[in-house]
Amino acid sequence: QEPLTASMLAAAPPQEQKQMLGERLYPLILAMHPSLAGKITGMLLEIDNSELLLLLESPESLHSKIEEAVAVLQAHQI
Amino acid sequence: SSSVNWPPEFRPGEPWKGYPNI
């Protein structure tokens, strides 16, 4: 699968841009948190698209962002 | 409570129904 680029995103309507980012993020999140993957992806999609592209290129940053999202999600659900 | 529905859940292969952008 070719990497998602800013120009590929820019060619799509806003709603579809999030969809494209979600499709890339979801499998990565699924590998870490299978039971929460859909919710975590939904949370991360609130982040700016430009930052999401950076996260997709940086597994370490993505990792810490996912952990951050899990903490927020768990706090929210209590 | 509406807060229970946050965050919207992403499902692969389905159109995203959350916020298009902030």
mmCIF file of C-alpha atoms in Angstrom:
data_model
loop_
_atom_site.group_PDB
_atom_site.id
_atom_site.type_symbol
_atom_site.label_atom_id
_atom_site.label_comp_id
_atom_site.label_asym_id
_atom_site.label_seq_id
_atom_site.Cartn_x
_atom_site.Cartn_y
_atom_site.Cartn_z
ATOM 1 C CA GLN A 1 0.000 0.000 0.000
ATOM 2 C CA GLU A 2 1.462 3.335 -1.033
ATOM 3 C CA PRO A 3 1.870 5.954 1.682
ATOM 4 C CA LEU A 4 -0.834 8.533 2.055
ATOM 5 C CA THR A 5 0.389 11.973 1.014
ATOM 6 C CA ALA A 6 -0.840 15.491 1.615
ATOM 7 C CA SER A 7 -1.595 15.915 -2.087
ATOM 8 C CA MET A 8 -3.636 12.707 -2.168
ATOM 9 C CA LEU A 9 -5.645 14.016 0.774
ATOM 10 C CA ALA A 10 -6.034 17.473 -0.701
ATOM 11 C CA ALA A 11 -7.654 15.943 -3.801
ATOM 12 C CA ALA A 12 -10.472 14.457 -1.695
ATOM 13 C CA PRO A 13 -13.432 16.188 -0.026
ATOM 14 C CA PRO A 14 -12.976 16.892 3.725
ATOM 15 C CA GLN A 15 -15.187 14.047 4.933
ATOM 16 C CA GLU A 16 -13.367 11.629 2.666
ATOM 17 C CA GLN A 17 -9.999 12.879 3.904
ATOM 18 C CA LYS A 18 -10.862 11.677 7.404
ATOM 19 C CA GLN A 19 -12.052 8.395 5.937
ATOM 20 C CA MET A 20 -8.725 7.908 4.141
ATOM 21 C CA LEU A 21 -6.769 8.719 7.299
ATOM 22 C CA GLY A 22 -8.985 6.438 9.363
ATOM 23 C CA GLU A 23 -8.419 3.520 7.003
ATOM 24 C CA ARG A 24 -4.658 3.935 7.492
ATOM 25 C CA LEU A 25 -4.786 4.479 11.240
ATOM 26 C CA TYR A 26 -7.266 1.750 12.105
ATOM 27 C CA PRO A 27 -5.095 -1.327 11.358
ATOM 28 C CA LEU A 28 -2.184 0.184 13.291
ATOM 29 C CA ILE A 29 -4.412 0.874 16.287
ATOM 30 C CA LEU A 30 -6.112 -2.509 15.977
ATOM 31 C CA ALA A 31 -2.738 -4.188 16.469
ATOM 32 C CA MET A 32 -2.294 -2.378 19.789
ATOM 33 C CA HIS A 33 -5.819 -2.173 21.174
ATOM 34 C CA PRO A 34 -8.180 -4.577 19.389
ATOM 35 C CA SER A 35 -11.196 -3.888 21.606
ATOM 36 C CA LEU A 36 -10.940 -0.083 21.467
ATOM 37 C CA ALA A 37 -9.592 0.395 17.946
ATOM 38 C CA GLY A 38 -12.748 1.951 16.466
ATOM 39 C CA LYS A 39 -13.140 4.453 19.303
ATOM 40 C CA ILE A 40 -9.452 5.344 19.390
ATOM 41 C CA THR A 41 -9.442 5.888 15.631
ATOM 42 C CA GLY A 42 -12.512 8.105 16.018
ATOM 43 C CA MET A 43 -10.713 10.147 18.662
ATOM 44 C CA LEU A 44 -7.540 10.516 16.652
ATOM 45 C CA LEU A 45 -9.532 11.675 13.636
ATOM 46 C CA GLU A 46 -10.315 14.851 15.600
ATOM 47 C CA ILE A 47 -6.665 15.802 15.133
ATOM 48 C CA ASP A 48 -5.673 18.043 12.212
ATOM 49 C CA ASN A 49 -5.074 16.125 8.999
ATOM 50 C CA SER A 50 -1.555 17.506 8.639
ATOM 51 C CA GLU A 51 -0.636 16.197 12.085
ATOM 52 C CA LEU A 52 -2.287 12.842 11.343
ATOM 53 C CA LEU A 53 -0.077 12.496 8.268
ATOM 54 C CA LEU A 54 2.983 13.093 10.452
ATOM 55 C CA LEU A 55 1.758 10.502 12.943
ATOM 56 C CA LEU A 56 1.374 7.928 10.165
ATOM 57 C CA GLU A 57 5.011 8.512 9.237
ATOM 58 C CA SER A 58 6.239 8.304 12.810
ATOM 59 C CA PRO A 59 5.358 5.059 14.597
ATOM 60 C CA GLU A 60 6.762 6.341 17.898
ATOM 61 C CA SER A 61 4.658 9.501 17.855
ATOM 62 C CA LEU A 62 1.625 7.499 16.829
ATOM 63 C CA HIS A 63 2.277 5.082 19.646
ATOM 64 C CA SER A 64 2.329 7.778 22.309
ATOM 65 C CA LYS A 65 -0.717 9.482 20.786
ATOM 66 C CA ILE A 66 -2.619 6.198 20.916
ATOM 67 C CA GLU A 67 -1.686 5.694 24.570
ATOM 68 C CA GLU A 68 -2.817 9.250 25.273
ATOM 69 C CA ALA A 69 -6.142 8.558 23.566
ATOM 70 C CA VAL A 70 -6.615 5.318 25.520
ATOM 71 C CA ALA A 71 -6.047 7.149 28.799
ATOM 72 C CA VAL A 72 -8.588 9.840 27.864
ATOM 73 C CA LEU A 73 -11.068 7.230 26.694
ATOM 74 C CA GLN A 74 -10.761 5.182 29.870
ATOM 75 C CA ALA A 75 -11.108 8.261 32.059
ATOM 76 C CA HIS A 76 -14.159 9.262 30.033
ATOM 77 C CA GLN A 77 -15.807 5.879 30.432
ATOM 78 C CA ILE A 78 -15.420 5.667 34.194
ATOM 79 C CA SER B 1 -26.457 10.981 27.848
ATOM 80 C CA SER B 2 -24.837 12.264 24.655
ATOM 81 C CA SER B 3 -21.369 11.943 26.192
ATOM 82 C CA VAL B 4 -21.715 8.169 26.007
ATOM 83 C CA ASN B 5 -21.607 8.432 22.226
ATOM 84 C CA TRP B 6 -18.281 10.205 22.233
ATOM 85 C CA PRO B 7 -16.003 9.538 20.504
ATOM 86 C CA PRO B 8 -17.648 8.415 17.271
ATOM 87 C CA GLU B 9 -16.422 4.966 16.352
ATOM 88 C CA PHE B 10 -14.528 4.470 13.130
ATOM 89 C CA ARG B 11 -15.445 1.333 11.207
ATOM 90 C CA PRO B 12 -13.190 0.331 8.332
ATOM 91 C CA GLY B 13 -14.955 0.222 5.003
ATOM 92 C CA GLU B 14 -17.796 2.458 6.201
ATOM 93 C CA PRO B 15 -18.038 6.177 5.466
ATOM 94 C CA TRP B 16 -16.757 8.262 8.378
ATOM 95 C CA LYS B 17 -19.656 9.976 10.131
ATOM 96 C CA GLY B 18 -17.642 12.103 12.523
ATOM 97 C CA TYR B 19 -16.510 15.639 12.034
ATOM 98 C CA PRO B 20 -15.025 16.364 8.610
ATOM 99 C CA ASN B 21 -12.493 18.719 10.131
ATOM 100 C CA ILE B 22 -11.893 21.025 13.063
#
